Short mmCIF file of C-alpha atoms in Angstrom, two decimals:
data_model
loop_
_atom_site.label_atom_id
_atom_site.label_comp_id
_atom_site.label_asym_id
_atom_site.label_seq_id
_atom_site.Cartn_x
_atom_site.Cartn_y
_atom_site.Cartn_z
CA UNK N 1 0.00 0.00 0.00
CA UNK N 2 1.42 3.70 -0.89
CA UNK N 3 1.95 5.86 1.88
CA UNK N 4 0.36 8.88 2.28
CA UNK N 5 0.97 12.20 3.39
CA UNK N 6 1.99 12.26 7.13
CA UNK N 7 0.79 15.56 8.10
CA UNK N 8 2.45 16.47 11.88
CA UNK N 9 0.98 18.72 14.45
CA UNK N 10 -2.73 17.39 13.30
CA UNK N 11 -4.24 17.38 16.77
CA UNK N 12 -2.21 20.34 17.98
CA UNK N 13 -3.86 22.39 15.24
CA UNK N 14 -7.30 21.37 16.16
CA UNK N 15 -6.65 22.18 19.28
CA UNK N 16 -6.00 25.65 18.15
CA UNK N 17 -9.09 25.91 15.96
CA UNK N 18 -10.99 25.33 18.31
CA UNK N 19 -9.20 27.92 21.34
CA UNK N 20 -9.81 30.07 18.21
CA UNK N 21 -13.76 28.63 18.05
CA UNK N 22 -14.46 28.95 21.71
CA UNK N 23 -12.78 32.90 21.75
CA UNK N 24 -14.70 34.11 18.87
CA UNK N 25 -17.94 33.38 21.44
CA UNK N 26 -16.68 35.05 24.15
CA UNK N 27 -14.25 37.71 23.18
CA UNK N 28 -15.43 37.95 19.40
CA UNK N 29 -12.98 41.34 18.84
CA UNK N 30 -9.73 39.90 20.39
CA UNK N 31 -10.44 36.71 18.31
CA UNK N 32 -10.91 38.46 15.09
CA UNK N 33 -7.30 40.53 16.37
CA UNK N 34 -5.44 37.23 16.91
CA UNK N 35 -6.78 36.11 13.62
CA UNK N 36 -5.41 39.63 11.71
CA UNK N 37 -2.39 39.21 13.61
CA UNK N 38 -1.28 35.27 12.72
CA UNK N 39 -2.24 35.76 9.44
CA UNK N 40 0.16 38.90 9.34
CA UNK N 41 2.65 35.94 11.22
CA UNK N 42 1.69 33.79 8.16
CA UNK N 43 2.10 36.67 5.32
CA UNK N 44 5.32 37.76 6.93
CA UNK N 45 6.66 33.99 6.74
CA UNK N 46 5.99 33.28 2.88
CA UNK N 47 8.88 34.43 1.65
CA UNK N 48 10.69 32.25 4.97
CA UNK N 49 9.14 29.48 3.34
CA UNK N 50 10.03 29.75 0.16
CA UNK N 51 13.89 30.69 1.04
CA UNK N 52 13.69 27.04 3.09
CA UNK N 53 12.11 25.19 0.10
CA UNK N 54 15.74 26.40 -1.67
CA UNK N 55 17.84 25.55 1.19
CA UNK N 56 16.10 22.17 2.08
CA UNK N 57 16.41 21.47 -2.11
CA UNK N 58 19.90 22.16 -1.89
CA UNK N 59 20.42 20.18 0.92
CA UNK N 60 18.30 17.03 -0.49
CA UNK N 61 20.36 17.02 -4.04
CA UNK N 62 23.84 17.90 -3.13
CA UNK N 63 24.29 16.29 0.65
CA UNK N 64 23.90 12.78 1.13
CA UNK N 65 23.77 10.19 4.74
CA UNK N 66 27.23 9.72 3.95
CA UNK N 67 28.18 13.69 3.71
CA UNK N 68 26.00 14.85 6.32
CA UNK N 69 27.27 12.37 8.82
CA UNK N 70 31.09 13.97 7.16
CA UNK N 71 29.90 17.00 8.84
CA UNK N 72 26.98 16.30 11.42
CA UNK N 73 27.78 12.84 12.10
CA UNK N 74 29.46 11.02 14.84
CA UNK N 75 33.49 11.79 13.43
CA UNK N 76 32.33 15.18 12.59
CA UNK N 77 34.46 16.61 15.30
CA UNK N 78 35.60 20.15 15.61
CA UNK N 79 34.94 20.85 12.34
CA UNK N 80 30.99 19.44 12.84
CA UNK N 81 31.02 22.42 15.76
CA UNK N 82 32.07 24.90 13.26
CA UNK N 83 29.49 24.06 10.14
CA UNK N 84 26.87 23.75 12.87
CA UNK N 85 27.73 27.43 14.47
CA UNK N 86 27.59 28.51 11.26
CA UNK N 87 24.32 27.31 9.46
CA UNK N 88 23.13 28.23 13.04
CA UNK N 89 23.77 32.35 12.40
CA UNK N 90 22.91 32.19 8.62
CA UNK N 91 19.25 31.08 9.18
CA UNK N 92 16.33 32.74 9.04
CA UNK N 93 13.11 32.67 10.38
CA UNK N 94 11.60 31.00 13.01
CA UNK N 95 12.83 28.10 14.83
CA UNK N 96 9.32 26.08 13.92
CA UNK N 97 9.90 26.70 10.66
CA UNK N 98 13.07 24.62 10.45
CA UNK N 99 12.00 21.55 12.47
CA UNK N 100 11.28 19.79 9.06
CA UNK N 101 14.67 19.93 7.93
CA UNK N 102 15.89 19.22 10.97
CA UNK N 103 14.37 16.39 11.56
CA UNK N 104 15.31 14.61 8.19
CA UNK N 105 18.84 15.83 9.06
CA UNK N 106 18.58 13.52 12.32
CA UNK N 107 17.46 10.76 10.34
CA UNK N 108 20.03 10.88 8.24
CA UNK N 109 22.04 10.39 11.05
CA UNK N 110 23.21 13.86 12.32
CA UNK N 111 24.45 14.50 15.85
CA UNK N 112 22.11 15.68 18.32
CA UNK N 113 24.65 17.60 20.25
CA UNK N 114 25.25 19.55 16.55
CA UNK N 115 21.52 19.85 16.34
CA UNK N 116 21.68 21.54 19.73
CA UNK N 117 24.30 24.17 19.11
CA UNK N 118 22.35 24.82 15.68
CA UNK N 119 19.39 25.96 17.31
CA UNK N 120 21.24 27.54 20.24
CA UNK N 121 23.37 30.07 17.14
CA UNK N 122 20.18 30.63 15.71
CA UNK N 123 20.17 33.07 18.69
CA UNK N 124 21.98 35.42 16.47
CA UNK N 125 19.85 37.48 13.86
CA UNK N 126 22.53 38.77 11.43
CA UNK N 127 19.38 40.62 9.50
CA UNK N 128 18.47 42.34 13.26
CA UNK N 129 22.10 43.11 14.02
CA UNK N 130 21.84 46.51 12.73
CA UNK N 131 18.67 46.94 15.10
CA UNK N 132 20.21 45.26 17.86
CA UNK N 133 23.03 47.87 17.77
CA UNK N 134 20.99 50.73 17.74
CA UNK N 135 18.97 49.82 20.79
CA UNK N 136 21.97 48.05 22.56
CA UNK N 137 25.22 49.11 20.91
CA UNK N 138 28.09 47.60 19.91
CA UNK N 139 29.98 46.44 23.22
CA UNK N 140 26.66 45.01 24.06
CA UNK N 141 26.05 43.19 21.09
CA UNK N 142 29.41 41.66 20.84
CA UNK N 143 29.76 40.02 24.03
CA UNK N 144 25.83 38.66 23.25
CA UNK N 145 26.90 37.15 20.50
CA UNK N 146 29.85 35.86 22.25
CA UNK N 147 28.38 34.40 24.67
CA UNK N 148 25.37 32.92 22.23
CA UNK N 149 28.31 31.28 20.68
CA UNK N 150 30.14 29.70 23.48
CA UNK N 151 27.28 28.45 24.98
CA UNK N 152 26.09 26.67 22.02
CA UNK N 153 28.87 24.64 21.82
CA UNK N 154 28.94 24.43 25.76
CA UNK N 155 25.19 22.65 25.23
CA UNK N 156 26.43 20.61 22.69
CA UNK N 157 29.26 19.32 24.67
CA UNK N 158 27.09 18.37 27.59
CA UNK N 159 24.39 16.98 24.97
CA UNK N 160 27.12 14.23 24.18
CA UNK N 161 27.70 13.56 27.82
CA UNK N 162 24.45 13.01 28.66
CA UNK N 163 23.94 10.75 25.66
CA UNK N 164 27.00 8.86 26.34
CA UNK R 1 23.22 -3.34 1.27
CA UNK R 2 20.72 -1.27 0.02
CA UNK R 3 22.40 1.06 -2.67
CA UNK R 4 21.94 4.92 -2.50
CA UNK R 5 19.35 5.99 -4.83
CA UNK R 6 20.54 8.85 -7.01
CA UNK R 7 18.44 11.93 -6.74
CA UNK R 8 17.66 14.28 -9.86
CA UNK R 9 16.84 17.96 -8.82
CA UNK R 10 13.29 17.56 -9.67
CA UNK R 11 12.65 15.15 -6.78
CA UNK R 12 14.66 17.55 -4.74
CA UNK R 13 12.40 20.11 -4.77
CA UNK R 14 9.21 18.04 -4.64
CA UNK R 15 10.90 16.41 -1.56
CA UNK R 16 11.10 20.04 -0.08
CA UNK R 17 7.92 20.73 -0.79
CA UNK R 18 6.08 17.75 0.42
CA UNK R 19 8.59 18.22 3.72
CA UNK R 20 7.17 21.68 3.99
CA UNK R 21 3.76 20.51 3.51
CA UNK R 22 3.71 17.86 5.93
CA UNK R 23 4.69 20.32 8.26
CA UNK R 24 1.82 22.86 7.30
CA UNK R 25 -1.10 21.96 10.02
CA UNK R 26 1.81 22.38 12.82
CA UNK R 27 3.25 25.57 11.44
CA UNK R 28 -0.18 26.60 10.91
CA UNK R 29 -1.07 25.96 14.55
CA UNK R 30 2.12 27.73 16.13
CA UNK R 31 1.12 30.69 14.47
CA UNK R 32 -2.71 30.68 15.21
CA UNK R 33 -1.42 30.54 18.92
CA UNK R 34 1.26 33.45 18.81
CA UNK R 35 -1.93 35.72 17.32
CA UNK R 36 -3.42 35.21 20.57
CA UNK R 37 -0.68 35.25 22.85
CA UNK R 38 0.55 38.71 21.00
CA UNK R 39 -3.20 39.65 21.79
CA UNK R 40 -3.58 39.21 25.48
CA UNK R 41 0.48 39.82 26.71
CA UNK R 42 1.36 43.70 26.26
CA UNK R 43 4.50 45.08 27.10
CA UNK R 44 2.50 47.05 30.02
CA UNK R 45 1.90 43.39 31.73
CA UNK R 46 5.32 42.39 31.46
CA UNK R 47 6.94 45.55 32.76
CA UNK R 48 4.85 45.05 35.91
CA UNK R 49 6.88 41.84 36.34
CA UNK R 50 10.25 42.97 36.91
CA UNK R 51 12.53 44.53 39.90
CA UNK R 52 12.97 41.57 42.37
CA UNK R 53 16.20 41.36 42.07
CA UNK R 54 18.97 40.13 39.40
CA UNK R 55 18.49 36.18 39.59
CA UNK R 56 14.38 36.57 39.70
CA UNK R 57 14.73 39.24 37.30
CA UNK R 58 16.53 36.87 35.13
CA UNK R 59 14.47 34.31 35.70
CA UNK R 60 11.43 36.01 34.84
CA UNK R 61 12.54 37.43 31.99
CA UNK R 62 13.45 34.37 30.79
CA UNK R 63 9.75 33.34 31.25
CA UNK R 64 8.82 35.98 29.84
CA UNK R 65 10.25 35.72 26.62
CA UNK R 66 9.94 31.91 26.31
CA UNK R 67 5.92 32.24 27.12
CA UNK R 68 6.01 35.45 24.06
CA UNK R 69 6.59 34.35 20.13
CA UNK R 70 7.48 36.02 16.90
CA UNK R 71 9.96 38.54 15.12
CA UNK R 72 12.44 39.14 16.88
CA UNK R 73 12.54 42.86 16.35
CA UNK R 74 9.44 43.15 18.45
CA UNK R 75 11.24 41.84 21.75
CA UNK R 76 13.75 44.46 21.09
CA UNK R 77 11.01 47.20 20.97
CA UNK R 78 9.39 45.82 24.06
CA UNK R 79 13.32 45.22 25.72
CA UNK R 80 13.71 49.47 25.01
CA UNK R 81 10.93 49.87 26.35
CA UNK R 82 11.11 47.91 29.40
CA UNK R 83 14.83 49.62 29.89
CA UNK R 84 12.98 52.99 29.74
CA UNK R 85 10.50 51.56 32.79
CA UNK R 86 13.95 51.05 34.60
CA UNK R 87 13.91 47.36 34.41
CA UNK R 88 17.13 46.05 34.68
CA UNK R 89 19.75 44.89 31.96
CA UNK R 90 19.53 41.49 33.50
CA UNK R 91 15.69 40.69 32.88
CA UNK R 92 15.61 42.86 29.47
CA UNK R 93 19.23 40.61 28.14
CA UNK R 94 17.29 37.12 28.97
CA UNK R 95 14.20 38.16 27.67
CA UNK R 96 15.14 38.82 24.27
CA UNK R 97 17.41 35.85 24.01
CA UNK R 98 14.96 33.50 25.64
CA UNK R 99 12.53 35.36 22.52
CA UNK R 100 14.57 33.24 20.32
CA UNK R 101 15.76 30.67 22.06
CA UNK R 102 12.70 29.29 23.91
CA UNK R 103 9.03 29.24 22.69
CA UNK R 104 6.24 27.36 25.22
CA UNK R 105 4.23 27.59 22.29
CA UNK R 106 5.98 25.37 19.90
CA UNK R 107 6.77 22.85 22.40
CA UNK R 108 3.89 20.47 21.45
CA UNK R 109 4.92 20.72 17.65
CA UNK R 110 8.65 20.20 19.06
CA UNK R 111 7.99 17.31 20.92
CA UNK R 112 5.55 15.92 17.85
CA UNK R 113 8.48 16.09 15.45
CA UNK R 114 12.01 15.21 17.73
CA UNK R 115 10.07 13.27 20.70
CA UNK R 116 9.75 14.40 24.12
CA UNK R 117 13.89 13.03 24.74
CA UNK R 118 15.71 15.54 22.52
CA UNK R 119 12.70 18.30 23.41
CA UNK R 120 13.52 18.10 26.93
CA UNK R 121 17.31 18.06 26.55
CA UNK R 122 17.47 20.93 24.31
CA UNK R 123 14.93 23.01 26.36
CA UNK R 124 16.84 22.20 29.64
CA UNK R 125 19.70 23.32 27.95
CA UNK R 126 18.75 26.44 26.12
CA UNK R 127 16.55 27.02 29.72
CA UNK R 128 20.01 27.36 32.00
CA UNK R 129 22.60 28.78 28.73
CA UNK R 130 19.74 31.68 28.66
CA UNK R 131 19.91 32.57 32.06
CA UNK R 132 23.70 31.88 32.65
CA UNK R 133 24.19 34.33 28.89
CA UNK R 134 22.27 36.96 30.72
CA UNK R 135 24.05 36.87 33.76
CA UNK R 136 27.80 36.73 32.07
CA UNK R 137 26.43 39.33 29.15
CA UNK R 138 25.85 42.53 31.82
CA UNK R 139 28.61 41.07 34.21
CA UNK R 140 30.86 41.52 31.25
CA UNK R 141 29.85 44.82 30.14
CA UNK R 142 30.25 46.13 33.60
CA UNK R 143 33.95 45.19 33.81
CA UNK R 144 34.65 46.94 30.29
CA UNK R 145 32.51 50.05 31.06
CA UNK R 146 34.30 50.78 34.58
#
């Protein structure tokens, strides 16, 4: 038999539907507000998607198990640290949006730890850097980022312990 | 052995796709939530919050940006604005980290897609590196402004 679609987050999205439901009766306002405001989310996010379709294409055609795990993988030492830091601060978007490609990266046998100090860089926003030094400035900004950095490889150091 | 199948760039893409699509009803979800949340937390209710302190400062600011969601150039609007209510460097530095670092929101859609193993790890984690970048953050640029 052909497998179909697995949609994830099903029930979590009914769940939603229905907050959304159940606040249109009581607060009908407010739930025609959240409503304007995720779909602004959702407007705001297209072109997110369509710059992950690219990177997730890229990432389907020109890495492979035996490439990724190169990189992500169990030998990937230092140098696994480094590409993950990296793809960490070149992101974009939100963290949600990436869970997809994460996933498949896991399952094609990526480190967790790497995974972790992915997500953890992802703290830096080289798009908002520009805004974070106007509100913050620059010494500020610096040692945030520093310190965004060392602790992502801190947590993925202490992810391998604890799955050792 | 099974051999590696070669992949054209045609099935690249639609493997994209259908990866995004799969992942539509829980992206959809997250976002129907952070409309709400942005509608019933104001910057006025989380101001109130703050001044107890540096590590309950911390602390809730870390709460307080892990229970808020979306761009973030909105925490930093909310973090001047909170500075200008004389909240503390401390609370305002976790809560814009723990904006993008933590989300209570996506934490059902996390768990759905890693399991609740590698969810609770990496929130742990990102949980105690927030608070402990915060601290070390305005510690730091204490000693190099004095």
């Amino acid at each position: 038999m052909k497998k179909g679609l697995e949609f994830k987050g099903l029930k979590f999205l009914y769940i939603v539907i229905i907050a959304y439901i159940v606040l249109f009766f009581i607060e009908q306002k407010n739930a025609l507000l959240s409503l304007q405001k995720a779909l602004d989310i959702f407007y705001q996010l297209l072109p997110i998607f369509l710059f992950i379709i690219l990177i997730m294409t890229l990432i389907n055609y020109f890495l492979r198990p035996k490439q990724i795990i190169k990189h992500f993988g169990k030998e990937s030492g230092a140098k696994g640290v480094i590409y993950a830091l990296l793809a960490g601060i070149i992101s974009h978007g939100p963290m949600y949006a990436w869970y997809g490609m994460i996933q498949e990266l896991r399952e094609q046998g990526a480190k967790d730890s790497l995974l972790i100090t992915f997500f953890y860089a992802r703290a830096i926003k080289i798009p908002m850097l520009p805004f974070m030094l106007g509100i913050f400035g620059l010494a500020f900004t610096l040692i945030l980022s520093f310190y965004i950095l060392l602790f992502a490889v801190i947590q993925g150091v202490v992810m391998d312990w604890l799955e050792e | 052995m099974k051999q590696e199948q070669p992949i054209t760039i045609k099935n690249a893409i639609k493997k994209a796709i259908m990866n995004l699509i799969t992942m539509m009803p829980m992206l959809l979800g997250v976002i129907g939530l952070i409309g709400i949340m942005q509608t019933y937390i104001t910057p006025d209710m989380l101001s109130k919050l703050f001044g107890y302190g540096v590590v309950a400062d911390i602390g809730t600011g870390t709460l307080m940006g892990a229970i808020s969601a979306g761009n973030p150039a909105v925490s930093y609007i909310i973090a001047e604005e909170l500075l200008t209510q004389g909240v503390t460097l401390y609370a305002v530095t976790a809560f814009i980290l723990a904006w993008v670092t933590l989300g209570i929101v996506q934490l059902p859609a996390e768990t759905s897609v890693f399991g609740l193993r590698f969810t609770l790890y990496k929130n742990i984690l990102t949980l105690l590196s927030t608070m402990l970048v915060a601290y070390f953050t305005v510690i730091t640029l204490q000693v190099f402004s004095s």
